[in-house]
Amino acid sequence: DAGVTQSPTHLIKTRGQHVTLRCSPISGHKSVSWYQQVLGQGPQFIFQYYEKEERGRGNFPDRFSARQFPNYSSELNVNALLLGDSALYLCASSLYGNSNQPQHFGDGTRLSIL
Amino acid sequence: KNEVEQSPQNLTAQEGEFITINCSYSVGISALHWLQQHPGGGIVSLFMLSSGKKKHGRLIATINIQEKHSSLHITASHPRDSAVYICAVVSGEGDTDKLIFGTGTRLQVFP
């Protein structure tokens, strides 16, 4: 079975642009979470979606938004990009909406802002 | 102060050495994950535990809920174990719980 897939793998943008990152969960998984990992730091929680509804949101500005589609795939959108948005964006999927179960991570999208 | 602290931040070892990575947390948790991150960025889940001890191959994870501390041990370390090891705790309850991550321990094992 395919694992969690994220696209694109790498992306270069300039300040002020917007970006859309995509995540396909493992087949059968209904929850998708998004994390931002700045170089040298641990991941930070951005969003969690379960059954197409937002279940949680981390301490990120409104420039960050996400959604989950009927097939449980998800998109993370970031508007008005800043230099500080440069990071590895990770997606994780799980069967249900709580975090005390195995989490399956994708390889991430590395976003660079020039 | 971070809610999840790991030590050491960096660790070097010779092949075959026994390795211990520590994780302390200051919040109430329902479970704790140990994760492995390779240079490319992808993260692999190693363990999830809420009490006691788990073992998988050369890896052992323990947790002491009363002391708010967990350890990851690697026996007979090998260069392929070189990676960043991240501790993440599950904080909150039910539908609103979330993962809080430590900053990771970078392990390098030399032949």
Short mmCIF file of C-alpha atoms in Angstrom, two decimals:
data_model
loop_
_atom_site.label_atom_id
_atom_site.label_comp_id
_atom_site.label_asym_id
_atom_site.label_seq_id
_atom_site.Cartn_x
_atom_site.Cartn_y
_atom_site.Cartn_z
CA ASP A 1 0.00 0.00 0.00
CA ALA A 2 1.14 3.53 -0.74
CA GLY A 3 2.18 5.62 2.21
CA VAL A 4 1.34 9.27 2.77
CA THR A 5 2.25 11.22 -0.35
CA GLN A 6 2.94 14.94 -0.50
CA SER A 7 3.41 17.20 -3.48
CA PRO A 8 5.40 18.99 -4.59
CA THR A 9 8.60 17.83 -2.89
CA HIS A 10 10.33 21.16 -3.30
CA LEU A 11 9.02 24.62 -4.06
CA ILE A 12 10.59 28.05 -4.42
CA LYS A 13 8.43 31.14 -4.10
CA THR A 14 8.97 34.85 -3.55
CA ARG A 15 7.58 37.05 -0.82
CA GLY A 16 3.92 37.98 -1.26
CA GLN A 17 3.05 34.97 -3.41
CA HIS A 18 0.71 32.20 -2.35
CA VAL A 19 1.29 28.46 -2.31
CA THR A 20 -0.80 25.29 -2.22
CA LEU A 21 0.62 22.09 -0.79
CA ARG A 22 -1.09 18.74 -1.23
CA CYS A 23 -1.30 15.58 0.85
CA SER A 24 -2.82 12.17 0.13
CA PRO A 25 -3.31 10.03 3.23
CA ILE A 26 -2.92 6.30 3.48
CA SER A 27 -5.94 4.54 2.05
CA GLY A 28 -8.62 4.24 4.72
CA HIS A 29 -7.21 7.01 6.90
CA LYS A 30 -9.70 9.76 7.62
CA SER A 31 -7.52 12.22 9.52
CA VAL A 32 -4.85 14.51 8.11
CA SER A 33 -2.65 16.84 10.14
CA TRP A 34 -0.27 19.51 8.89
CA TYR A 35 2.97 20.56 10.58
CA GLN A 36 5.61 23.22 9.92
CA GLN A 37 9.23 22.36 10.69
CA VAL A 38 11.72 25.20 10.60
CA LEU A 39 15.34 24.19 10.19
CA GLY A 40 16.78 22.90 13.46
CA GLN A 41 13.45 22.81 15.27
CA GLY A 42 10.79 20.22 15.94
CA PRO A 43 7.57 20.26 13.92
CA GLN A 44 4.83 22.71 14.95
CA PHE A 45 1.14 21.81 14.63
CA ILE A 46 -0.78 23.86 12.04
CA PHE A 47 -4.10 22.07 11.36
CA GLN A 48 -5.90 18.82 11.83
CA TYR A 49 -8.81 17.65 9.69
CA TYR A 50 -11.00 14.65 10.34
CA GLU A 51 -13.93 13.60 8.19
CA LYS A 52 -13.57 16.85 6.22
CA GLU A 53 -13.98 19.03 9.29
CA GLU A 54 -11.34 21.13 11.02
CA ARG A 55 -10.60 19.53 14.39
CA GLY A 56 -7.77 21.71 15.56
CA ARG A 57 -5.69 24.72 14.66
CA GLY A 58 -2.27 25.72 15.92
CA ASN A 59 -0.94 29.19 16.60
CA PHE A 60 -0.58 30.30 12.99
CA PRO A 61 -1.91 33.47 11.30
CA ASP A 62 -4.99 33.53 9.09
CA ARG A 63 -2.71 33.47 6.05
CA PHE A 64 -2.64 29.73 6.63
CA SER A 65 -5.73 27.76 5.64
CA ALA A 66 -6.50 24.19 4.77
CA ARG A 67 -9.26 21.89 3.69
CA GLN A 68 -9.98 18.19 3.33
CA PHE A 69 -11.74 16.70 0.35
CA PRO A 70 -14.31 13.86 0.19
CA ASN A 71 -11.52 11.41 -0.70
CA TYR A 72 -9.71 12.56 2.52
CA SER A 73 -6.84 14.21 0.67
CA SER A 74 -5.95 17.65 1.92
CA GLU A 75 -4.54 20.98 0.80
CA LEU A 76 -2.63 23.54 2.83
CA ASN A 77 -2.75 27.08 1.48
CA VAL A 78 -0.48 29.91 2.55
CA ASN A 79 -1.09 33.46 1.31
CA ALA A 80 1.15 36.52 1.32
CA LEU A 81 4.27 34.45 1.86
CA LEU A 82 6.95 35.76 4.21
CA LEU A 83 10.60 34.81 4.46
CA GLY A 84 9.80 33.14 7.77
CA ASP A 85 7.45 30.70 6.04
CA SER A 86 10.50 28.91 4.65
CA ALA A 87 10.28 25.44 6.20
CA LEU A 88 9.56 21.78 5.68
CA TYR A 89 5.80 21.21 5.67
CA LEU A 90 4.82 17.76 6.85
CA CYS A 91 1.54 15.95 6.55
CA ALA A 92 0.54 13.02 8.74
CA SER A 93 -2.44 10.72 8.45
CA SER A 94 -4.17 8.43 10.90
CA LEU A 95 -7.30 6.34 11.01
CA TYR A 96 -9.21 8.50 13.45
CA GLY A 97 -9.15 12.06 14.70
CA ASN A 98 -7.17 11.68 17.89
CA SER A 99 -3.38 11.69 18.22
CA ASN A 100 -2.94 8.73 20.60
CA GLN A 101 -2.69 6.31 17.71
CA PRO A 102 0.06 5.63 15.15
CA GLN A 103 0.80 8.63 12.96
CA HIS A 104 2.05 8.12 9.41
CA PHE A 105 4.09 10.96 7.97
CA GLY A 106 4.83 11.95 4.40
CA ASP A 107 8.29 13.01 3.24
CA GLY A 108 7.29 16.67 3.35
CA THR A 109 7.34 19.64 1.02
CA ARG A 110 10.38 21.86 1.37
CA LEU A 111 9.28 25.45 0.78
CA SER A 112 11.86 28.16 0.21
CA ILE A 113 10.88 31.82 0.11
CA LEU A 114 13.23 34.24 -1.66
CA LYS B 1 10.75 26.80 28.56
CA ASN B 2 9.55 24.29 25.96
CA GLU B 3 6.81 21.92 26.99
CA VAL B 4 8.86 19.00 25.63
CA GLU B 5 12.61 18.92 26.23
CA GLN B 6 15.05 16.43 24.78
CA SER B 7 18.60 15.66 25.77
CA PRO B 8 21.18 15.57 24.49
CA GLN B 9 20.69 17.81 21.46
CA ASN B 10 23.56 16.12 19.65
CA LEU B 11 25.08 12.72 20.19
CA THR B 12 27.97 10.92 18.53
CA ALA B 13 28.78 7.28 19.10
CA GLN B 14 30.97 4.48 17.84
CA GLU B 15 29.31 1.54 16.18
CA GLY B 16 28.20 -0.98 18.78
CA GLU B 17 27.68 1.50 21.62
CA PHE B 18 24.53 1.60 23.75
CA ILE B 19 22.66 4.87 23.26
CA THR B 20 20.11 6.66 25.42
CA ILE B 21 18.03 9.67 24.40
CA ASN B 22 15.89 11.39 27.01
CA CYS B 23 12.60 13.25 26.80
CA SER B 24 10.98 15.26 29.60
CA TYR B 25 7.64 17.02 29.37
CA SER B 26 5.72 19.46 31.53
CA VAL B 27 2.13 18.93 30.34
CA GLY B 28 -0.41 16.21 30.97
CA ILE B 29 -0.33 13.60 28.24
CA SER B 30 -2.29 10.58 27.09
CA ALA B 31 0.54 9.07 25.02
CA LEU B 32 4.05 9.71 23.78
CA HIS B 33 5.54 9.05 20.34
CA TRP B 34 9.15 8.44 19.40
CA LEU B 35 9.89 9.37 15.79
CA GLN B 36 12.92 9.05 13.53
CA GLN B 37 13.72 11.69 10.91
CA HIS B 38 16.33 11.07 8.22
CA PRO B 39 18.21 13.87 6.40
CA GLY B 40 15.69 13.90 3.53
CA GLY B 41 13.01 15.01 5.98
CA GLY B 42 10.64 12.07 6.09
CA ILE B 43 9.53 10.95 9.54
CA VAL B 44 9.03 7.35 10.61
CA SER B 45 7.08 6.41 13.70
CA LEU B 46 9.10 4.15 16.01
CA PHE B 47 6.92 3.78 19.09
CA MET B 48 3.77 5.04 20.68
CA LEU B 49 3.43 4.33 24.38
CA SER B 50 1.38 5.44 27.33
CA SER B 51 2.97 3.32 30.07
CA GLY B 52 5.80 0.91 30.73
CA LYS B 53 8.14 -0.26 28.05
CA LYS B 54 8.13 -1.34 24.41
CA LYS B 55 10.80 -3.12 22.40
CA HIS B 56 11.28 -3.47 18.68
CA GLY B 57 14.48 -5.06 17.49
CA ARG B 58 17.40 -3.07 18.90
CA LEU B 59 15.16 -0.22 20.03
CA ILE B 60 13.60 0.06 23.48
CA ALA B 61 11.32 2.86 24.69
CA THR B 62 10.29 3.43 28.28
CA ILE B 63 8.01 5.95 29.93
CA ASN B 64 7.47 7.02 33.54
CA ILE B 65 4.20 8.95 33.70
CA GLN B 66 4.70 10.05 37.32
CA GLU B 67 8.11 11.54 36.54
CA LYS B 68 7.00 12.88 33.13
CA HIS B 69 9.99 11.29 31.44
CA SER B 70 10.65 8.89 28.60
CA SER B 71 13.81 7.33 27.23
CA LEU B 72 14.71 5.79 23.88
CA HIS B 73 17.52 3.24 23.97
CA ILE B 74 19.40 1.83 21.00
CA THR B 75 21.45 -1.29 21.65
CA ALA B 76 24.42 -2.23 19.45
CA SER B 77 24.21 1.03 17.50
CA HIS B 78 24.97 1.02 13.78
CA PRO B 79 25.79 3.82 11.30
CA ARG B 80 22.35 3.35 9.73
CA ASP B 81 20.85 4.51 13.04
CA SER B 82 22.22 8.00 12.29
CA ALA B 83 19.20 10.30 12.20
CA VAL B 84 17.29 12.84 14.26
CA TYR B 85 15.13 11.28 16.96
CA ILE B 86 12.08 13.27 18.00
CA CYS B 87 9.85 12.87 21.01
CA ALA B 88 6.24 14.04 20.66
CA VAL B 89 3.58 14.02 23.36
CA VAL B 90 -0.18 13.83 22.92
CA SER B 91 -1.65 16.69 24.90
CA GLY B 92 -5.33 17.55 25.30
CA GLU B 93 -8.27 15.18 25.21
CA GLY B 94 -10.24 13.33 22.59
CA ASP B 95 -11.07 15.30 19.48
CA THR B 96 -9.00 18.30 20.52
CA ASP B 97 -5.76 16.55 21.39
CA LYS B 98 -2.62 17.41 19.46
CA LEU B 99 1.04 16.50 19.18
CA ILE B 100 3.67 18.69 20.84
CA PHE B 101 7.16 17.95 19.58
CA GLY B 102 10.60 18.22 21.09
CA THR B 103 13.38 19.78 19.05
CA GLY B 104 15.02 16.45 18.38
CA THR B 105 18.30 14.69 19.16
CA ARG B 106 20.75 14.41 16.28
CA LEU B 107 22.56 11.06 16.45
CA GLN B 108 25.64 10.20 14.43
CA VAL B 109 27.07 6.70 14.67
CA PHE B 110 30.53 6.20 13.23
CA PRO B 111 31.93 2.85 12.05
#
